[in-house]
Amino acid sequence: MTFAPRTWVVGEVVTAALLNQEIRDQFASMFAAWTSYTPTWASSGTAPNLGNGTIVGRHMKIGRTVIATINQTNGGTTTYGTGNYNWTIPFQAANASANLIGNAHYLGTARWFGSTVISANATTMSPFFPAATNDTRIDFMTASKPEVLASGGQTRMTFVYEAAA
């Protein structure tokens, strides 16, 4: 549901307008198109710059559950900065006791599979990839991890989390 349902009172006259607002419109919002947003790419060190690359974010929020995707394609003028990467999420995460995990992929000279992590109360999400080739450990994504990032490389992330509000 997109907002908290109303509390009905004894003897209240139920009208078509109330039914449409409380039932039809709530369900329609769950089947609507996703909403676009522009994530911000940042790092724990020197900031990266997307340059002529592209970044697209989309999300669907049902109640406090958020389903979101980010797709970033690096361009010829993209600079990668230093440090561990993170991207903004559409809504602040709830104060949940567990980190929320999603999927991350990097498509460069090879295809890399990783995870995304959203911490309690966070406004950003970080992807993690294998620490080295044939390594089962994971580490933050950086300019050289999972491989040296380059023009045409794509970072794709999908995640589900509980929003604070």
PDB file of C-alpha atoms in Angstrom:
ATOM      1  CA  MET A   1       0.000   0.000   0.000  1.00  0.00           C
ATOM      2  CA  THR A   2       1.215   3.470  -0.727  1.00  0.00           C
ATOM      3  CA  PHE A   3      -0.156   5.025   2.456  1.00  0.00           C
ATOM      4  CA  ALA A   4      -1.706   3.805   5.696  1.00  0.00           C
ATOM      5  CA  PRO A   5      -5.346   2.776   5.261  1.00  0.00           C
ATOM      6  CA  ARG A   6      -7.920   4.853   7.060  1.00  0.00           C
ATOM      7  CA  THR A   7      -9.700   3.767  10.230  1.00  0.00           C
ATOM      8  CA  TRP A   8     -13.396   3.329   9.586  1.00  0.00           C
ATOM      9  CA  VAL A   9     -15.983   4.335  12.203  1.00  0.00           C
ATOM     10  CA  VAL A  10     -19.270   2.642  13.061  1.00  0.00           C
ATOM     11  CA  GLY A  11     -22.154   4.100  11.101  1.00  0.00           C
ATOM     12  CA  GLU A  12     -19.962   5.801   8.495  1.00  0.00           C
ATOM     13  CA  VAL A  13     -21.457   5.949   5.015  1.00  0.00           C
ATOM     14  CA  VAL A  14     -19.116   4.299   2.519  1.00  0.00           C
ATOM     15  CA  THR A  15     -19.106   6.170  -0.771  1.00  0.00           C
ATOM     16  CA  ALA A  16     -17.709   5.299  -4.170  1.00  0.00           C
ATOM     17  CA  ALA A  17     -15.084   8.033  -3.728  1.00  0.00           C
ATOM     18  CA  LEU A  18     -13.903   6.512  -0.423  1.00  0.00           C
ATOM     19  CA  LEU A  19     -13.761   3.016  -1.901  1.00  0.00           C
ATOM     20  CA  ASN A  20     -11.807   4.303  -4.907  1.00  0.00           C
ATOM     21  CA  GLN A  21      -9.339   6.125  -2.676  1.00  0.00           C
ATOM     22  CA  GLU A  22      -8.881   3.376  -0.102  1.00  0.00           C
ATOM     23  CA  ILE A  23      -8.969   0.301  -2.343  1.00  0.00           C
ATOM     24  CA  ARG A  24      -8.693   0.976  -6.076  1.00  0.00           C
ATOM     25  CA  ASP A  25      -6.041   3.697  -5.866  1.00  0.00           C
ATOM     26  CA  GLN A  26      -3.948   1.710  -3.372  1.00  0.00           C
ATOM     27  CA  PHE A  27      -3.886  -1.367  -5.605  1.00  0.00           C
ATOM     28  CA  ALA A  28      -3.339   0.679  -8.755  1.00  0.00           C
ATOM     29  CA  SER A  29      -0.198   2.191  -7.227  1.00  0.00           C
ATOM     30  CA  MET A  30       1.281  -1.303  -6.779  1.00  0.00           C
ATOM     31  CA  PHE A  31       0.863  -2.019 -10.497  1.00  0.00           C
ATOM     32  CA  ALA A  32       2.068   1.372 -11.722  1.00  0.00           C
ATOM     33  CA  ALA A  33       5.312   1.973 -13.593  1.00  0.00           C
ATOM     34  CA  TRP A  34       8.485   2.264 -11.554  1.00  0.00           C
ATOM     35  CA  THR A  35       9.746   5.730 -10.643  1.00  0.00           C
ATOM     36  CA  SER A  36      13.040   6.997 -12.057  1.00  0.00           C
ATOM     37  CA  TYR A  37      15.670   8.635  -9.867  1.00  0.00           C
ATOM     38  CA  THR A  38      19.250   9.742 -10.427  1.00  0.00           C
ATOM     39  CA  PRO A  39      21.654   8.022  -8.030  1.00  0.00           C
ATOM     40  CA  THR A  40      24.832   9.801  -6.988  1.00  0.00           C
ATOM     41  CA  TRP A  41      28.091   7.857  -7.330  1.00  0.00           C
ATOM     42  CA  ALA A  42      30.648   8.570  -4.587  1.00  0.00           C
ATOM     43  CA  SER A  43      33.598   6.999  -2.788  1.00  0.00           C
ATOM     44  CA  SER A  44      35.335   6.981   0.563  1.00  0.00           C
ATOM     45  CA  GLY A  45      38.381   8.705  -1.008  1.00  0.00           C
ATOM     46  CA  THR A  46      38.784  11.006  -4.013  1.00  0.00           C
ATOM     47  CA  ALA A  47      35.390  11.369  -5.680  1.00  0.00           C
ATOM     48  CA  PRO A  48      34.787   9.637  -9.012  1.00  0.00           C
ATOM     49  CA  ASN A  49      33.266  11.647 -11.879  1.00  0.00           C
ATOM     50  CA  LEU A  50      30.829  10.057 -14.325  1.00  0.00           C
ATOM     51  CA  GLY A  51      31.878  12.429 -17.151  1.00  0.00           C
ATOM     52  CA  ASN A  52      30.062  11.352 -20.326  1.00  0.00           C
ATOM     53  CA  GLY A  53      28.940   8.063 -18.767  1.00  0.00           C
ATOM     54  CA  THR A  54      25.314   7.381 -17.882  1.00  0.00           C
ATOM     55  CA  ILE A  55      23.544   6.381 -14.700  1.00  0.00           C
ATOM     56  CA  VAL A  56      19.900   5.357 -14.387  1.00  0.00           C
ATOM     57  CA  GLY A  57      18.042   4.458 -11.206  1.00  0.00           C
ATOM     58  CA  ARG A  58      14.495   3.134 -10.884  1.00  0.00           C
ATOM     59  CA  HIS A  59      12.424   2.086  -7.910  1.00  0.00           C
ATOM     60  CA  MET A  60       9.034   0.851  -6.775  1.00  0.00           C
ATOM     61  CA  LYS A  61       7.932   1.599  -3.219  1.00  0.00           C
ATOM     62  CA  ILE A  62       5.071  -0.376  -1.706  1.00  0.00           C
ATOM     63  CA  GLY A  63       4.492   0.728   1.855  1.00  0.00           C
ATOM     64  CA  ARG A  64       8.012   0.773   3.308  1.00  0.00           C
ATOM     65  CA  THR A  65       9.360  -1.941   0.999  1.00  0.00           C
ATOM     66  CA  VAL A  66      11.622  -0.534  -1.729  1.00  0.00           C
ATOM     67  CA  ILE A  67      12.707  -2.485  -4.801  1.00  0.00           C
ATOM     68  CA  ALA A  68      15.351  -0.606  -6.797  1.00  0.00           C
ATOM     69  CA  THR A  69      17.867  -0.910  -9.613  1.00  0.00           C
ATOM     70  CA  ILE A  70      20.881   1.132 -10.684  1.00  0.00           C
ATOM     71  CA  ASN A  71      22.596   0.774 -14.049  1.00  0.00           C
ATOM     72  CA  GLN A  72      25.768   2.786 -14.641  1.00  0.00           C
ATOM     73  CA  THR A  73      27.779   2.759 -17.878  1.00  0.00           C
ATOM     74  CA  ASN A  74      31.231   4.325 -17.755  1.00  0.00           C
ATOM     75  CA  GLY A  75      32.139   6.779 -20.512  1.00  0.00           C
ATOM     76  CA  GLY A  76      35.369   7.816 -22.183  1.00  0.00           C
ATOM     77  CA  THR A  77      35.695  10.825 -19.847  1.00  0.00           C
ATOM     78  CA  THR A  78      34.724   8.964 -16.668  1.00  0.00           C
ATOM     79  CA  THR A  79      37.316   9.261 -13.891  1.00  0.00           C
ATOM     80  CA  TYR A  80      37.315   6.679 -11.123  1.00  0.00           C
ATOM     81  CA  GLY A  81      38.730   8.416  -8.053  1.00  0.00           C
ATOM     82  CA  THR A  82      39.993   6.400  -5.090  1.00  0.00           C
ATOM     83  CA  GLY A  83      38.450   4.513  -2.212  1.00  0.00           C
ATOM     84  CA  ASN A  84      35.400   2.316  -1.773  1.00  0.00           C
ATOM     85  CA  TYR A  85      32.398   3.090  -3.982  1.00  0.00           C
ATOM     86  CA  ASN A  86      28.805   3.771  -2.930  1.00  0.00           C
ATOM     87  CA  TRP A  87      25.621   4.964  -4.630  1.00  0.00           C
ATOM     88  CA  THR A  88      22.650   6.816  -3.140  1.00  0.00           C
ATOM     89  CA  ILE A  89      19.445   4.872  -2.621  1.00  0.00           C
ATOM     90  CA  PRO A  90      15.984   6.384  -3.268  1.00  0.00           C
ATOM     91  CA  PHE A  91      14.893   6.489   0.410  1.00  0.00           C
ATOM     92  CA  GLN A  92      16.761   6.265   3.719  1.00  0.00           C
ATOM     93  CA  ALA A  93      16.914   2.699   5.031  1.00  0.00           C
ATOM     94  CA  ALA A  94      15.071   1.721   8.198  1.00  0.00           C
ATOM     95  CA  ASN A  95      16.878   1.147  11.467  1.00  0.00           C
ATOM     96  CA  ALA A  96      16.851  -2.607  10.845  1.00  0.00           C
ATOM     97  CA  SER A  97      19.097  -4.905  12.823  1.00  0.00           C
ATOM     98  CA  ALA A  98      20.357  -6.712   9.712  1.00  0.00           C
ATOM     99  CA  ASN A  99      22.190  -5.405   6.681  1.00  0.00           C
ATOM    100  CA  LEU A 100      20.109  -5.708   3.532  1.00  0.00           C
ATOM    101  CA  ILE A 101      21.716  -7.510   0.642  1.00  0.00           C
ATOM    102  CA  GLY A 102      21.041  -7.425  -3.094  1.00  0.00           C
ATOM    103  CA  ASN A 103      22.797  -8.347  -6.349  1.00  0.00           C
ATOM    104  CA  ALA A 104      25.615  -6.544  -8.149  1.00  0.00           C
ATOM    105  CA  HIS A 105      27.155  -7.256 -11.544  1.00  0.00           C
ATOM    106  CA  TYR A 106      30.087  -5.629 -13.296  1.00  0.00           C
ATOM    107  CA  LEU A 107      30.353  -6.179 -17.039  1.00  0.00           C
ATOM    108  CA  GLY A 108      33.818  -5.224 -18.278  1.00  0.00           C
ATOM    109  CA  THR A 109      36.453  -7.411 -19.903  1.00  0.00           C
ATOM    110  CA  ALA A 110      34.897 -10.182 -17.794  1.00  0.00           C
ATOM    111  CA  ARG A 111      31.527 -10.586 -16.075  1.00  0.00           C
ATOM    112  CA  TRP A 112      31.649 -10.297 -12.296  1.00  0.00           C
ATOM    113  CA  PHE A 113      28.942 -11.244  -9.812  1.00  0.00           C
ATOM    114  CA  GLY A 114      28.791  -9.606  -6.391  1.00  0.00           C
ATOM    115  CA  SER A 115      26.449  -8.347  -3.678  1.00  0.00           C
ATOM    116  CA  THR A 116      25.104  -5.021  -2.487  1.00  0.00           C
ATOM    117  CA  VAL A 117      24.890  -4.067   1.172  1.00  0.00           C
ATOM    118  CA  ILE A 118      22.681  -1.422   2.785  1.00  0.00           C
ATOM    119  CA  SER A 119      23.316  -0.744   6.467  1.00  0.00           C
ATOM    120  CA  ALA A 120      20.723   0.394   9.029  1.00  0.00           C
ATOM    121  CA  ASN A 121      19.696   4.064   8.597  1.00  0.00           C
ATOM    122  CA  ALA A 122      21.852   4.342   5.458  1.00  0.00           C
ATOM    123  CA  THR A 123      21.233   6.658   2.509  1.00  0.00           C
ATOM    124  CA  THR A 124      23.769   4.835   0.320  1.00  0.00           C
ATOM    125  CA  MET A 125      24.446   1.306  -0.850  1.00  0.00           C
ATOM    126  CA  SER A 126      27.826  -0.337  -1.520  1.00  0.00           C
ATOM    127  CA  PRO A 127      28.595  -3.162  -3.946  1.00  0.00           C
ATOM    128  CA  PHE A 128      31.047  -5.919  -3.032  1.00  0.00           C
ATOM    129  CA  PHE A 129      32.917  -8.161  -5.481  1.00  0.00           C
ATOM    130  CA  PRO A 130      35.460 -10.992  -5.234  1.00  0.00           C
ATOM    131  CA  ALA A 131      38.689  -9.831  -3.594  1.00  0.00           C
ATOM    132  CA  ALA A 132      40.735 -11.499  -6.377  1.00  0.00           C
ATOM    133  CA  THR A 133      40.314 -13.937  -9.265  1.00  0.00           C
ATOM    134  CA  ASN A 134      39.184 -17.361  -8.004  1.00  0.00           C
ATOM    135  CA  ASP A 135      38.651 -15.920  -4.514  1.00  0.00           C
ATOM    136  CA  THR A 136      35.439 -16.566  -2.581  1.00  0.00           C
ATOM    137  CA  ARG A 137      35.974 -13.562  -0.278  1.00  0.00           C
ATOM    138  CA  ILE A 138      34.335 -10.271  -1.196  1.00  0.00           C
ATOM    139  CA  ASP A 139      35.499  -6.690  -0.785  1.00  0.00           C
ATOM    140  CA  PHE A 140      34.250  -3.173  -1.593  1.00  0.00           C
ATOM    141  CA  MET A 141      34.116  -2.180  -5.267  1.00  0.00           C
ATOM    142  CA  THR A 142      36.956   0.224  -6.177  1.00  0.00           C
ATOM    143  CA  ALA A 143      38.546   1.592  -9.356  1.00  0.00           C
ATOM    144  CA  SER A 144      40.482  -1.687  -9.669  1.00  0.00           C
ATOM    145  CA  LYS A 145      38.052  -4.176  -8.150  1.00  0.00           C
ATOM    146  CA  PRO A 146      36.594  -6.420  -9.476  1.00  0.00           C
ATOM    147  CA  GLU A 147      38.863  -5.382 -12.394  1.00  0.00           C
ATOM    148  CA  VAL A 148      40.370  -2.113 -13.613  1.00  0.00           C
ATOM    149  CA  LEU A 149      37.275  -0.108 -14.569  1.00  0.00           C
ATOM    150  CA  ALA A 150      37.171   1.309 -18.103  1.00  0.00           C
ATOM    151  CA  SER A 151      34.960   3.035 -20.656  1.00  0.00           C
ATOM    152  CA  GLY A 152      31.980   0.877 -21.602  1.00  0.00           C
ATOM    153  CA  GLY A 153      32.041  -1.048 -18.333  1.00  0.00           C
ATOM    154  CA  GLN A 154      28.653  -1.407 -16.668  1.00  0.00           C
ATOM    155  CA  THR A 155      27.780  -1.660 -12.990  1.00  0.00           C
ATOM    156  CA  ARG A 156      24.289  -3.114 -12.469  1.00  0.00           C
ATOM    157  CA  MET A 157      22.715  -3.413  -9.027  1.00  0.00           C
ATOM    158  CA  THR A 158      19.326  -4.631  -7.827  1.00  0.00           C
ATOM    159  CA  PHE A 159      18.278  -4.475  -4.183  1.00  0.00           C
ATOM    160  CA  VAL A 160      15.279  -4.682  -1.856  1.00  0.00           C
ATOM    161  CA  TYR A 161      15.156  -2.979   1.513  1.00  0.00           C
ATOM    162  CA  GLU A 162      12.899  -1.474   4.172  1.00  0.00           C
ATOM    163  CA  ALA A 163      12.659   2.326   4.053  1.00  0.00           C
ATOM    164  CA  ALA A 164      12.666   4.402   7.247  1.00  0.00           C
ATOM    165  CA  ALA A 165       9.333   5.999   6.321  1.00  0.00           C
TER     166      ALA A 165
END
